[in-house]
CSV table of C-alpha atoms in Angstrom, one decimal:
chain,number,residue,atom,x,y,z
A,1319,UNK,CA,-2.5,12.5,-25.4
A,1320,UNK,CA,-5.8,11.6,-23.7
A,1321,UNK,CA,-7.9,14.7,-23.1
A,1322,UNK,CA,-11.2,12.9,-22.2
A,1323,UNK,CA,-10.5,11.2,-18.9
A,1324,UNK,CA,-9.4,13.0,-15.8
A,1325,UNK,CA,-8.3,10.8,-12.9
A,1326,UNK,CA,-8.3,11.7,-9.3
A,1327,UNK,CA,-5.5,10.0,-7.5
A,1328,UNK,CA,-6.2,9.8,-3.8
A,1329,UNK,CA,-3.0,9.5,-1.7
A,1330,UNK,CA,-1.3,11.1,-4.7
A,1331,UNK,CA,1.8,11.9,-2.6
A,1332,UNK,CA,2.1,8.4,-1.0
A,1333,UNK,CA,3.9,5.2,-2.0
A,1334,UNK,CA,1.5,4.0,-4.6
A,1335,UNK,CA,-0.4,7.2,-5.4
A,1336,UNK,CA,2.7,9.2,-6.4
A,1337,UNK,CA,3.8,6.4,-8.8
A,1338,UNK,CA,0.4,6.1,-10.3
A,1339,UNK,CA,0.1,9.9,-10.8
A,1340,UNK,CA,3.6,10.0,-12.3
A,1341,UNK,CA,2.8,7.2,-14.8
A,1342,UNK,CA,-0.5,8.7,-15.8
A,1343,UNK,CA,1.1,12.1,-16.4
A,1344,UNK,CA,3.8,10.4,-18.5
A,1345,UNK,CA,1.1,8.9,-20.7
A,1346,UNK,CA,-0.5,12.3,-21.1
A,1347,UNK,CA,-3.6,11.6,-19.0
A,1348,UNK,CA,-4.9,14.5,-17.0
A,1349,UNK,CA,-4.4,13.9,-13.3
A,1350,UNK,CA,-5.7,15.6,-10.1
A,1351,UNK,CA,-3.8,14.8,-6.9
A,1352,UNK,CA,-6.0,14.0,-3.9
A,1353,UNK,CA,-4.1,15.2,-0.8
A,1354,UNK,CA,-4.5,17.8,2.0
A,1355,UNK,CA,-1.8,19.9,0.3
A,1356,UNK,CA,-3.3,19.8,-3.2
A,1357,UNK,CA,-5.7,22.4,-4.7
A,1358,UNK,CA,-8.5,21.6,-4.3
A,1359,UNK,CA,-7.5,19.8,-1.1
A,1360,UNK,CA,-8.7,16.3,-0.2
A,1361,UNK,CA,-8.9,15.0,3.3
A,1362,UNK,CA,-10.5,11.7,4.3
A,1363,UNK,CA,-11.2,13.3,7.7
A,1364,UNK,CA,-13.2,16.2,6.2
A,1365,UNK,CA,-16.0,15.1,3.9
A,1366,UNK,CA,-16.6,18.7,2.8
A,1367,UNK,CA,-13.4,18.4,0.7
A,1368,UNK,CA,-14.6,15.4,-1.3
A,1369,UNK,CA,-17.0,17.0,-3.7
A,1370,UNK,CA,-14.7,19.8,-4.9
A,1371,UNK,CA,-12.0,17.2,-5.5
A,1372,UNK,CA,-14.5,15.2,-7.6
A,1373,UNK,CA,-15.5,18.0,-9.9
A,1374,UNK,CA,-15.1,16.9,-13.6
A,1375,UNK,CA,-13.5,13.6,-12.6
A,1376,UNK,CA,-14.1,10.5,-14.6
A,1377,UNK,CA,-12.0,7.9,-12.7
A,1378,UNK,CA,-10.6,7.6,-9.2
A,1379,UNK,CA,-7.7,5.7,-7.8
A,1380,UNK,CA,-8.7,5.0,-4.2
A,1381,UNK,CA,-6.0,4.5,-1.5
A,1382,UNK,CA,-6.9,5.1,2.1
A,1383,UNK,CA,-4.2,6.3,4.5
A,1384,UNK,CA,-2.8,4.7,6.6
A,1385,UNK,CA,-4.8,1.5,6.0
A,1386,UNK,CA,-8.4,0.2,5.3
A,1387,UNK,CA,-8.2,-1.6,8.6
A,1388,UNK,CA,-8.4,1.6,10.6
A,1389,UNK,CA,-11.8,2.0,12.4
A,1390,UNK,CA,-14.2,4.1,10.4
A,1391,UNK,CA,-12.4,3.5,7.0
A,1392,UNK,CA,-15.2,1.3,5.6
A,1393,UNK,CA,-17.8,3.9,6.3
A,1394,UNK,CA,-15.8,6.7,4.8
A,1395,UNK,CA,-14.9,4.7,1.7
A,1396,UNK,CA,-18.6,3.8,1.3
A,1397,UNK,CA,-19.7,7.5,1.6
A,1398,UNK,CA,-17.0,8.7,-0.8
A,1399,UNK,CA,-17.8,6.0,-3.3
A,1400,UNK,CA,-21.5,7.0,-3.3
A,1401,UNK,CA,-20.6,10.6,-3.7
A,1402,UNK,CA,-18.2,9.9,-6.5
A,1403,UNK,CA,-20.8,7.9,-8.5
A,1404,UNK,CA,-23.4,10.7,-7.9
A,1405,UNK,CA,-20.9,13.2,-9.4
A,1406,UNK,CA,-20.3,11.3,-12.6
A,1407,UNK,CA,-17.3,9.1,-11.9
A,1408,UNK,CA,-17.4,6.1,-14.2
A,1409,UNK,CA,-14.4,4.1,-13.0
A,1410,UNK,CA,-13.0,3.1,-9.6
A,1411,UNK,CA,-9.7,1.4,-8.9
A,1412,UNK,CA,-9.3,0.4,-5.2
A,1413,UNK,CA,-6.0,-0.3,-3.5
A,1414,UNK,CA,-6.8,-3.1,-1.0
A,1415,UNK,CA,-5.0,-5.4,1.4
A,1416,UNK,CA,-4.7,-9.1,1.7
A,1417,UNK,CA,-6.2,-10.9,4.6
A,1418,UNK,CA,-8.0,-7.8,6.1
A,1419,UNK,CA,-11.7,-8.2,6.7
A,1420,UNK,CA,-12.2,-4.4,6.5
A,1421,UNK,CA,-10.4,-4.2,3.2
A,1422,UNK,CA,-12.6,-6.9,1.8
A,1423,UNK,CA,-15.7,-5.0,3.0
A,1424,UNK,CA,-14.4,-2.0,1.1
A,1425,UNK,CA,-14.0,-4.2,-2.0
A,1426,UNK,CA,-17.6,-5.2,-1.8
A,1427,UNK,CA,-18.7,-1.5,-1.7
A,1428,UNK,CA,-16.7,-0.8,-4.8
A,1429,UNK,CA,-18.0,-3.8,-6.6
A,1430,UNK,CA,-21.6,-2.8,-5.9
A,1431,UNK,CA,-21.2,0.9,-6.8
A,1432,UNK,CA,-22.8,0.5,-10.2
A,1433,UNK,CA,-19.8,1.7,-12.2
A,1434,UNK,CA,-16.7,0.1,-13.8
A,1435,UNK,CA,-14.2,-1.2,-11.1
A,1436,UNK,CA,-10.9,-2.9,-10.6
A,1437,UNK,CA,-9.6,-4.2,-7.2
A,1438,UNK,CA,-5.9,-4.2,-6.6
A,1439,UNK,CA,-5.4,-6.4,-3.5
A,1440,UNK,CA,-1.9,-6.3,-2.3
A,1441,UNK,CA,0.6,-8.2,-0.1
A,1442,UNK,CA,3.0,-6.3,2.1
A,1443,UNK,CA,5.0,-3.6,0.2
A,1444,UNK,CA,8.7,-4.0,-0.5
A,1445,UNK,CA,9.0,-0.3,0.0
A,1446,UNK,CA,8.0,-0.5,3.6
A,1447,UNK,CA,11.7,-1.3,4.2
A,1448,UNK,CA,12.9,1.9,2.5
A,1449,UNK,CA,10.0,4.4,2.5
A,1450,UNK,CA,8.2,3.5,5.7
A,1451,UNK,CA,8.6,3.0,9.4
A,1452,UNK,CA,11.3,0.3,9.1
A,1453,UNK,CA,13.8,2.6,7.4
A,1454,UNK,CA,15.2,4.1,10.6
A,1455,UNK,CA,15.7,0.8,12.4
A,1456,UNK,CA,17.5,-0.6,9.3
A,1457,UNK,CA,19.8,2.5,9.3
A,1458,UNK,CA,20.4,2.0,13.0
A,1459,UNK,CA,21.3,-1.6,12.5
A,1460,UNK,CA,18.6,-3.1,14.8
A,1461,UNK,CA,15.2,-4.1,13.6
A,1462,UNK,CA,12.8,-5.3,16.3
A,1463,UNK,CA,9.4,-6.6,15.1
A,1464,UNK,CA,6.6,-8.9,16.3
A,1465,UNK,CA,7.0,-11.1,13.2
A,1466,UNK,CA,8.6,-14.5,13.7
A,1467,UNK,CA,9.1,-17.1,10.9
A,1468,UNK,CA,5.8,-16.5,9.1
A,1469,UNK,CA,6.6,-15.8,5.4
A,1470,UNK,CA,5.2,-12.9,3.3
A,1471,UNK,CA,5.1,-12.6,-0.5
A,1472,UNK,CA,6.4,-9.0,-0.5
A,1473,UNK,CA,5.2,-7.1,-3.5
A,1474,UNK,CA,7.0,-4.2,-5.2
A,1475,UNK,CA,5.1,-0.9,-5.2
A,1476,UNK,CA,6.2,-0.3,-8.8
A,1477,UNK,CA,4.3,-3.5,-9.8
A,1478,UNK,CA,1.2,-2.1,-7.9
A,1479,UNK,CA,1.4,1.2,-9.8
A,1480,UNK,CA,1.8,-0.7,-13.1
A,1481,UNK,CA,-1.3,-2.7,-12.5
A,1482,UNK,CA,-3.3,0.3,-11.3
A,1483,UNK,CA,-2.4,2.4,-14.3
A,1484,UNK,CA,-3.2,-0.4,-16.7
A,1485,UNK,CA,-6.6,-0.7,-15.0
A,1486,UNK,CA,-7.2,3.1,-15.4
A,1487,UNK,CA,-6.0,3.4,-19.0
A,1488,UNK,CA,-6.5,0.1,-20.8
A,1489,UNK,CA,-9.4,-2.1,-21.8
A,1490,UNK,CA,-9.9,-5.5,-20.3
A,1491,UNK,CA,-9.5,-4.8,-16.6
A,1492,UNK,CA,-13.1,-3.9,-15.6
A,1493,UNK,CA,-14.6,-6.3,-13.1
A,1494,UNK,CA,-11.2,-7.8,-12.2
A,1495,UNK,CA,-9.8,-8.5,-8.8
A,1496,UNK,CA,-6.1,-8.7,-9.0
A,1497,UNK,CA,-4.3,-10.2,-6.0
A,1498,UNK,CA,-0.7,-9.0,-6.2
A,1499,UNK,CA,2.2,-10.7,-4.6
A,1500,UNK,CA,5.9,-10.9,-5.2
A,1501,UNK,CA,7.7,-13.9,-6.8
A,1502,UNK,CA,8.5,-15.8,-3.6
A,1503,UNK,CA,7.7,-16.1,0.1
A,1504,UNK,CA,10.3,-14.8,2.7
A,1505,UNK,CA,10.2,-14.0,6.4
A,1506,UNK,CA,10.9,-10.6,7.8
A,1507,UNK,CA,14.1,-12.0,9.3
A,1508,UNK,CA,15.2,-13.3,5.8
A,1509,UNK,CA,14.3,-9.9,4.3
A,1510,UNK,CA,16.5,-8.1,6.7
A,1511,UNK,CA,19.3,-10.6,6.1
A,1512,UNK,CA,19.1,-9.8,2.3
A,1513,UNK,CA,19.3,-6.1,3.1
A,1514,UNK,CA,22.2,-6.7,5.4
A,1515,UNK,CA,24.1,-8.6,2.7
A,1516,UNK,CA,23.4,-6.1,0.0
A,1517,UNK,CA,24.6,-3.2,2.1
A,1518,UNK,CA,27.6,-4.9,3.6
A,1519,UNK,CA,26.3,-3.9,7.1
A,1520,UNK,CA,25.5,-5.9,10.1
A,1521,UNK,CA,21.7,-5.4,10.7
A,1522,UNK,CA,20.3,-7.4,13.6
A,1523,UNK,CA,16.7,-8.8,13.5
A,1524,UNK,CA,15.0,-9.4,16.8
A,1525,UNK,CA,11.5,-10.8,17.4
A,1526,UNK,CA,9.9,-9.1,20.4
A,1527,UNK,CA,6.6,-9.5,22.3
A,1528,UNK,CA,3.6,-7.3,21.7
A,1529,UNK,CA,4.2,-5.6,25.1
A,1530,UNK,CA,7.8,-4.9,24.2
A,1531,UNK,CA,6.9,-3.6,20.8
A,1532,UNK,CA,4.2,-1.3,22.2
A,1533,UNK,CA,6.6,0.1,24.8
A,1534,UNK,CA,9.2,0.7,22.2
A,1535,UNK,CA,6.8,2.6,19.9
A,1536,UNK,CA,5.4,4.6,22.8
A,1537,UNK,CA,9.0,5.6,23.7
A,1538,UNK,CA,9.3,7.1,20.3
A,1539,UNK,CA,6.0,9.0,20.7
A,1540,UNK,CA,4.3,7.0,17.8
A,1541,UNK,CA,0.6,7.9,17.6
A,1542,UNK,CA,-1.7,5.4,19.2
A,1543,UNK,CA,-3.6,4.9,15.9
A,1544,UNK,CA,-0.5,3.8,14.2
A,1545,UNK,CA,0.6,1.6,17.2
A,1546,UNK,CA,-2.8,-0.2,17.0
A,1547,UNK,CA,-2.5,-0.7,13.3
A,1548,UNK,CA,1.0,-2.1,13.3
A,1549,UNK,CA,0.2,-4.5,16.1
A,1550,UNK,CA,-3.0,-5.6,14.4
A,1551,UNK,CA,-1.1,-6.2,11.1
A,1552,UNK,CA,1.7,-8.2,12.8
A,1553,UNK,CA,-0.3,-10.1,15.3
A,1554,UNK,CA,-3.4,-11.0,13.2
A,1555,UNK,CA,-2.8,-10.5,9.5
A,1556,UNK,CA,0.6,-12.0,9.7
A,1557,UNK,CA,-0.7,-15.2,11.2
A,1558,UNK,CA,0.1,-17.3,8.1
A,1559,UNK,CA,-3.2,-16.5,6.2
A,1560,UNK,CA,-1.2,-14.8,3.5
A,1561,UNK,CA,1.6,-17.3,3.2
A,1562,UNK,CA,0.8,-18.1,-0.5
A,1563,UNK,CA,1.6,-16.6,-3.9
A,1564,UNK,CA,-1.0,-15.2,-6.2
A,1565,UNK,CA,-0.9,-14.5,-10.0
A,1566,UNK,CA,-2.4,-10.9,-10.1
A,1567,UNK,CA,0.7,-9.3,-11.7
A,1568,UNK,CA,0.9,-12.0,-14.3
A,1569,UNK,CA,-2.8,-11.7,-15.1
A,1570,UNK,CA,-2.9,-8.0,-15.3
A,1571,UNK,CA,0.5,-7.3,-17.0
A,1572,UNK,CA,1.4,-10.5,-18.7
A,1573,UNK,CA,4.8,-10.7,-16.9
A,1574,UNK,CA,6.3,-12.0,-13.7
A,1575,UNK,CA,6.4,-9.7,-10.6
A,1576,UNK,CA,9.6,-8.0,-9.6
A,1577,UNK,CA,11.7,-10.1,-7.2
A,1578,UNK,CA,12.5,-8.9,-3.7
A,1579,UNK,CA,16.2,-9.3,-4.4
A,1580,UNK,CA,16.0,-7.0,-7.4
A,1581,UNK,CA,14.3,-4.4,-5.1
A,1582,UNK,CA,17.0,-4.8,-2.5
A,1583,UNK,CA,19.8,-4.4,-5.0
A,1584,UNK,CA,18.2,-1.3,-6.6
A,1585,UNK,CA,17.6,0.3,-3.2
A,1586,UNK,CA,20.9,-0.5,-1.7
A,1587,UNK,CA,22.6,1.2,-4.6
A,1588,UNK,CA,20.9,4.5,-3.7
A,1589,UNK,CA,22.7,4.5,-0.3
A,1590,UNK,CA,19.4,5.1,1.6
A,1591,UNK,CA,20.2,2.2,4.0
A,1592,UNK,CA,23.7,3.3,4.9
A,1593,UNK,CA,24.5,4.1,8.5
A,1594,UNK,CA,24.4,7.8,9.4
A,1595,UNK,CA,27.6,9.4,10.5
């Protein structure tokens, strides 16, 4: 059991953070969850919560909710990073996003912080289909998105957590930028078709215009901040710039990334995509 290094896991109740925290605890590494519901609490919107959360912390897993592309995120990550280093943090692991200028700006801040660092730059998560905003449309049998035939190398969140934990607990990952993708490129239409086949359910995929998509989200009272983010990601980041595979999982873990089909089979078996009665 490691009793020397305590890790603050920001977003410790989210998709990646919860898995990172779970793995660290299983390895016997002391963990502090960084979330509004934790004690002490951590809130990106309240800088007064940052220092108490950093007390006696040696390493930090930094994930920013909902995305580093959100206006103001770069400034907050920079201010937090500076405070973390001033309070004795020796290692920073950043969850970053592919093809986002703001994410790359945050990467530079981490790299220049003067402590050990690892960047985990990720493609679109597999789990957005089962643990995010696409879950309800899949259950309803009609997924309407802006995305056309542009392909994305969807990456499994469990791979992301494996890489982040390796960076936090093992030697050899300092100063590394790992770009994580899945094993192959597929479009959103093809992804939904795989989910449809695995569940034995008819799930329609429809490409809609930005105006139609915005109206649909507003009808469901989705917050404007989230509407802006999703439209930005689909209309700009999904313009083909990320239509390539990277070897980050192989470099960090010495194995191939999990395939999207494996994720679909595992998730379909849980019944989460079944139609509601």
